[in-house]
JSON list of C-alpha atoms in Angstrom, two decimals:
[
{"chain": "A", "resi": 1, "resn": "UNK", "atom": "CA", "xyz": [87.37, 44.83, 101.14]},
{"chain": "A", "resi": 2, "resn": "UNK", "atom": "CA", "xyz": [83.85, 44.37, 101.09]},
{"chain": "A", "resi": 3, "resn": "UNK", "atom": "CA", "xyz": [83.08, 46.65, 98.05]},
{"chain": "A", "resi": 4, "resn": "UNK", "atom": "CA", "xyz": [85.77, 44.59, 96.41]},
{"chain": "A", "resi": 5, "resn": "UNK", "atom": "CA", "xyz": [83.94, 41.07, 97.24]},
{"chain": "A", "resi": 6, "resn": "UNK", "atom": "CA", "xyz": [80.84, 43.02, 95.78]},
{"chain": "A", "resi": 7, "resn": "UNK", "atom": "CA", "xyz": [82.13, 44.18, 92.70]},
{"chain": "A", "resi": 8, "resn": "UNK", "atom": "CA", "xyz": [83.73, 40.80, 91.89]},
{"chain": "A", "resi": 9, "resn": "UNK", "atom": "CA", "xyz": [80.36, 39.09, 92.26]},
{"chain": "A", "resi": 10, "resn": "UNK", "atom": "CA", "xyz": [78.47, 41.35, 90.32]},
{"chain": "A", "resi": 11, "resn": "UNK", "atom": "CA", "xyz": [81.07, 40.89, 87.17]},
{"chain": "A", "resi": 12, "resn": "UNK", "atom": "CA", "xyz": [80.89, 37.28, 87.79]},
{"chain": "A", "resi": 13, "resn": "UNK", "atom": "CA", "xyz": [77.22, 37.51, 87.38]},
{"chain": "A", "resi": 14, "resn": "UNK", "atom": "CA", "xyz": [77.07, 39.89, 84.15]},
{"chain": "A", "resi": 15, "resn": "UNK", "atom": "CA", "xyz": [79.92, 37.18, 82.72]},
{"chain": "A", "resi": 16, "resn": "UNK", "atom": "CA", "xyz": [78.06, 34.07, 83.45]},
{"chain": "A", "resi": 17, "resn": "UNK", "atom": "CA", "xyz": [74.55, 36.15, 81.90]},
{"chain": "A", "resi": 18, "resn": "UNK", "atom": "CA", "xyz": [76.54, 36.67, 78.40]},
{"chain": "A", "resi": 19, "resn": "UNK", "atom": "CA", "xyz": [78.20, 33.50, 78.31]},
{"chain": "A", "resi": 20, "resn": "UNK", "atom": "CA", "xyz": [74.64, 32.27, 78.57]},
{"chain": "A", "resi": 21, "resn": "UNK", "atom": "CA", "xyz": [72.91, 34.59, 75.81]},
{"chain": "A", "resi": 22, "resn": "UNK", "atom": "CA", "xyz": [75.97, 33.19, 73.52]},
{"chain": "A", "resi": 23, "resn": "UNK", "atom": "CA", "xyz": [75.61, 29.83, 74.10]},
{"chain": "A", "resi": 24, "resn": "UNK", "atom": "CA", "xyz": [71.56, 30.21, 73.91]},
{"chain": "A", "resi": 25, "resn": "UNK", "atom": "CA", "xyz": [72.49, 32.02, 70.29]},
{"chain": "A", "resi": 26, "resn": "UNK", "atom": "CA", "xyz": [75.27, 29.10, 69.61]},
{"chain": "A", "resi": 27, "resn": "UNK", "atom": "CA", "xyz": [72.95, 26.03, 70.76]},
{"chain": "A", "resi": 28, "resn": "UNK", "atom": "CA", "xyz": [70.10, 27.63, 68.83]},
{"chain": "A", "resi": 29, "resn": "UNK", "atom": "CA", "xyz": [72.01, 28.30, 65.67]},
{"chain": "A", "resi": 30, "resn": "UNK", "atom": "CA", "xyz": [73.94, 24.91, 65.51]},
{"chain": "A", "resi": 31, "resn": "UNK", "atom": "CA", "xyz": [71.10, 22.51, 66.20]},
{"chain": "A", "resi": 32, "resn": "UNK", "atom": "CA", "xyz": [67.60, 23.91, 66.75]},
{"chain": "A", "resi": 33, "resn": "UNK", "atom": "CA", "xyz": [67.15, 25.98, 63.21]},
{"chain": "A", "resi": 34, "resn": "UNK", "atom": "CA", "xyz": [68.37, 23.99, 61.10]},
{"chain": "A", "resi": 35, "resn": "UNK", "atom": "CA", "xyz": [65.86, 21.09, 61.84]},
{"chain": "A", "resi": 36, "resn": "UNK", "atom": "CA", "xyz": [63.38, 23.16, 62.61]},
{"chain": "A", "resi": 37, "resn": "UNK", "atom": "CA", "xyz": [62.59, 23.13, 58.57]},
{"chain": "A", "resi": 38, "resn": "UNK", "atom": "CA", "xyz": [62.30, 19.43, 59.08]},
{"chain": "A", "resi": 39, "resn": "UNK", "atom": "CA", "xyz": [59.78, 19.57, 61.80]},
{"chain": "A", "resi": 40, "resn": "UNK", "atom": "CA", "xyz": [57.84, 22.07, 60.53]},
{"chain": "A", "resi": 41, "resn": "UNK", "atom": "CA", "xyz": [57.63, 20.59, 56.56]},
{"chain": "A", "resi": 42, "resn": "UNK", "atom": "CA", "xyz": [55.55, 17.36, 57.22]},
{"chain": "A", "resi": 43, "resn": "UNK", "atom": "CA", "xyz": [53.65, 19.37, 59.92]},
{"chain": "A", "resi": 44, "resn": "UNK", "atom": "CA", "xyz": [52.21, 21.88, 57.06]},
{"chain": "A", "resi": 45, "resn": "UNK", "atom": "CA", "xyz": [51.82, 19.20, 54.49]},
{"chain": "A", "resi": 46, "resn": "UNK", "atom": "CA", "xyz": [49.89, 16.90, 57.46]},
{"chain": "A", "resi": 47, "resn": "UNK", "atom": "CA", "xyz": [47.77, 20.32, 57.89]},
{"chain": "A", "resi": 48, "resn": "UNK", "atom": "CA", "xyz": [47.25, 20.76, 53.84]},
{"chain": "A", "resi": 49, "resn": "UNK", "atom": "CA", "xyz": [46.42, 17.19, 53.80]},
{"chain": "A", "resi": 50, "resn": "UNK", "atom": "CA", "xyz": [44.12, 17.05, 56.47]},
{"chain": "A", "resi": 51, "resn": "UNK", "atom": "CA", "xyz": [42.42, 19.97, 55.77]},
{"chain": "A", "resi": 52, "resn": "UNK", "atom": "CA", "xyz": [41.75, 19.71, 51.92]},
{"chain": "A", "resi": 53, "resn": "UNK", "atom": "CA", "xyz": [38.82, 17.62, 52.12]},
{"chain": "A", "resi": 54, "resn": "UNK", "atom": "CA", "xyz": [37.05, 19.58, 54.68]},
{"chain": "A", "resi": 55, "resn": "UNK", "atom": "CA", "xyz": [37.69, 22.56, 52.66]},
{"chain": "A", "resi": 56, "resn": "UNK", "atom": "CA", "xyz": [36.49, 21.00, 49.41]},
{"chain": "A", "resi": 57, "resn": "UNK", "atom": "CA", "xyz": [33.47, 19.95, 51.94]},
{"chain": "A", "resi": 58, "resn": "UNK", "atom": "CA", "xyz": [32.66, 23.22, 53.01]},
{"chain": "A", "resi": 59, "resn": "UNK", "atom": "CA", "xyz": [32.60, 24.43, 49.62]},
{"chain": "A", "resi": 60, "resn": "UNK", "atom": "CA", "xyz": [30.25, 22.08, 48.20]},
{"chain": "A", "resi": 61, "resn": "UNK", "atom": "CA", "xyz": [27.84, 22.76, 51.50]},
{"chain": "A", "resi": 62, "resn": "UNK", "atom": "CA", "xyz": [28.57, 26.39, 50.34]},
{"chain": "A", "resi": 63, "resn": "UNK", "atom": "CA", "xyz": [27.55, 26.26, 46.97]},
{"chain": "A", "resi": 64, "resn": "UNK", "atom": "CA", "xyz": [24.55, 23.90, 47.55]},
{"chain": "A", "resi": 65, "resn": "UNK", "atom": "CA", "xyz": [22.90, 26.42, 49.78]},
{"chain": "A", "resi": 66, "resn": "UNK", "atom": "CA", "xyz": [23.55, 29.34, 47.31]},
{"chain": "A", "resi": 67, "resn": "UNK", "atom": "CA", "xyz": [21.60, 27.75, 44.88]},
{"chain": "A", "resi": 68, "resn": "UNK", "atom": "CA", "xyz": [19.30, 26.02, 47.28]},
{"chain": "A", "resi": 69, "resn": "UNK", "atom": "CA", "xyz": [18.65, 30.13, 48.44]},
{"chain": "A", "resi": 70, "resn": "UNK", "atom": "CA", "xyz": [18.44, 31.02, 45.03]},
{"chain": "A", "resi": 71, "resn": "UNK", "atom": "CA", "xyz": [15.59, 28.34, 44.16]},
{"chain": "A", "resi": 72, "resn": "UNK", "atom": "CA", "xyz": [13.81, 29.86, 47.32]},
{"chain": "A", "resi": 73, "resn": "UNK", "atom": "CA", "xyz": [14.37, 32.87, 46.86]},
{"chain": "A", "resi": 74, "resn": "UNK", "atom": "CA", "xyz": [12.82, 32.66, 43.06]},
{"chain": "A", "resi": 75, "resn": "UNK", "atom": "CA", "xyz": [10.14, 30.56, 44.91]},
{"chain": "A", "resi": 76, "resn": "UNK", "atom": "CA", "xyz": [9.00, 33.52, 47.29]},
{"chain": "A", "resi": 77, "resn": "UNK", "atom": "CA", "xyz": [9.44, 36.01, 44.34]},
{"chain": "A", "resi": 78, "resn": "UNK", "atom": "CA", "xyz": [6.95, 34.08, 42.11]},
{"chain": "A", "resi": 79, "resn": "UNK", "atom": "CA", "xyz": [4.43, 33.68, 44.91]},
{"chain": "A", "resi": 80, "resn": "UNK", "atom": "CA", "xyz": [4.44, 37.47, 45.34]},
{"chain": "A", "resi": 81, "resn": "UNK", "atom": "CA", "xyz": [3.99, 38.09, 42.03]},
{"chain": "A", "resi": 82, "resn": "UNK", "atom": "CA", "xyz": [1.09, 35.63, 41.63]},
{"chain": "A", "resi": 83, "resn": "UNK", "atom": "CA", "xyz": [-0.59, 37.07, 44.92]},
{"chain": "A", "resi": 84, "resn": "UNK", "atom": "CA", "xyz": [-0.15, 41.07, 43.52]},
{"chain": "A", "resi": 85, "resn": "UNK", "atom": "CA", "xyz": [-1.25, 39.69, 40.05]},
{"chain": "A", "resi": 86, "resn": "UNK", "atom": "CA", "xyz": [-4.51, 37.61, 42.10]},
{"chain": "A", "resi": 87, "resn": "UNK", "atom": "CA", "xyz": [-5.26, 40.78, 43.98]},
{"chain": "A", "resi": 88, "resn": "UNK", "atom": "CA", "xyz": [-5.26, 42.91, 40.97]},
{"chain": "A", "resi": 89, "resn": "UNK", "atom": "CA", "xyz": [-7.50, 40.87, 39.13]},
{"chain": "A", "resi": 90, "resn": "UNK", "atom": "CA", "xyz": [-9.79, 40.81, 42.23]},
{"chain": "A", "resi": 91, "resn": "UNK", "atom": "CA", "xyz": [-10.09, 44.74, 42.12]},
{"chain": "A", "resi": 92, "resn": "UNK", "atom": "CA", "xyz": [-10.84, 44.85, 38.47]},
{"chain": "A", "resi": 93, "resn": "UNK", "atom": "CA", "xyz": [-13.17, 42.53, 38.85]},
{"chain": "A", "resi": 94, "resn": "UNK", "atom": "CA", "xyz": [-14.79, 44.22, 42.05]},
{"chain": "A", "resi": 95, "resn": "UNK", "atom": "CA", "xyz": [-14.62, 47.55, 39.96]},
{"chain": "A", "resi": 96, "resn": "UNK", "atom": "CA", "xyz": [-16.60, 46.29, 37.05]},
{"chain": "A", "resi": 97, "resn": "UNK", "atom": "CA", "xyz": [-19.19, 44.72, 39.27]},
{"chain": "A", "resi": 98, "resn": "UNK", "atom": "CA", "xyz": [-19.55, 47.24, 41.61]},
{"chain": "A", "resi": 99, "resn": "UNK", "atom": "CA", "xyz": [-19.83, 49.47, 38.34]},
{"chain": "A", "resi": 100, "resn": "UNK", "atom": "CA", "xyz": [-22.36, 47.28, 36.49]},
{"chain": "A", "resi": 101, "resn": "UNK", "atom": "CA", "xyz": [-24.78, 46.80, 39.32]},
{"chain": "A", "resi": 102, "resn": "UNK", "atom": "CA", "xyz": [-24.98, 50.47, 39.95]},
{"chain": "A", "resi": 103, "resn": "UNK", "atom": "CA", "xyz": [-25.68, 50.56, 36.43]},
{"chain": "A", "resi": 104, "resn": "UNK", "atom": "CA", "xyz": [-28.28, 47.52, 36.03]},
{"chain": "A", "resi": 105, "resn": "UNK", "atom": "CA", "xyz": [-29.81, 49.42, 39.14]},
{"chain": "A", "resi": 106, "resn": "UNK", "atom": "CA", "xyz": [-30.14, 52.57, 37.92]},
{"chain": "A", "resi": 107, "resn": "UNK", "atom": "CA", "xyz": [-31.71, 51.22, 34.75]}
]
């Protein structure tokens, strides 16, 4: 009797788990996707709107420090040259004077 009681239970449980996984499947199907375009439409137009300045933003700031690094970068690259060009002249200069006093010396 028992085992009976049991097994009665147990199929009343596995038929009230698939009627509920069908009419999860039915609810969803009927009501949920179809308006779930209409939710999610003005949310992703909201986002693009939002968004689209602080993008354009970002790429100004963007491009404003590329050529902001590009004017310092030409900066630092003329300095260098200036100093190797200043340091050069300094030890031709230091040549040719250390070479013409030994030479007014030894005359």
């Amino acid at each position: 009797m028992i085992p009976k009681i049991m097994a009665f239970i147990v199929a009343g449980i596995g038929v009230f788990l698939i009627l509920t996984v069908v009419g999860g499947i039915f609810v969803f199907n009927t009501f949920i996707q179809p308006n779930l375009a209409n939710v999610v439409e003005p949310v992703n137009e909201t986002v693009n709107e939002v968004s689209k300045p602080i993008v354009e933003e970002g790429e100004k700031l963007v491009q404003e420090g590329i050529e902001q690094g590009q004017q310092e970068a030409g900066n630092i690259v003329s300095e260098i040259i200036q100093a190797n060009i200043t340091s050069v002249r300094e030890q031709i200069i230091s040549a040719f004077t250390i070479g013409g006093e030994s030479e007014s010396e030894q005359e």
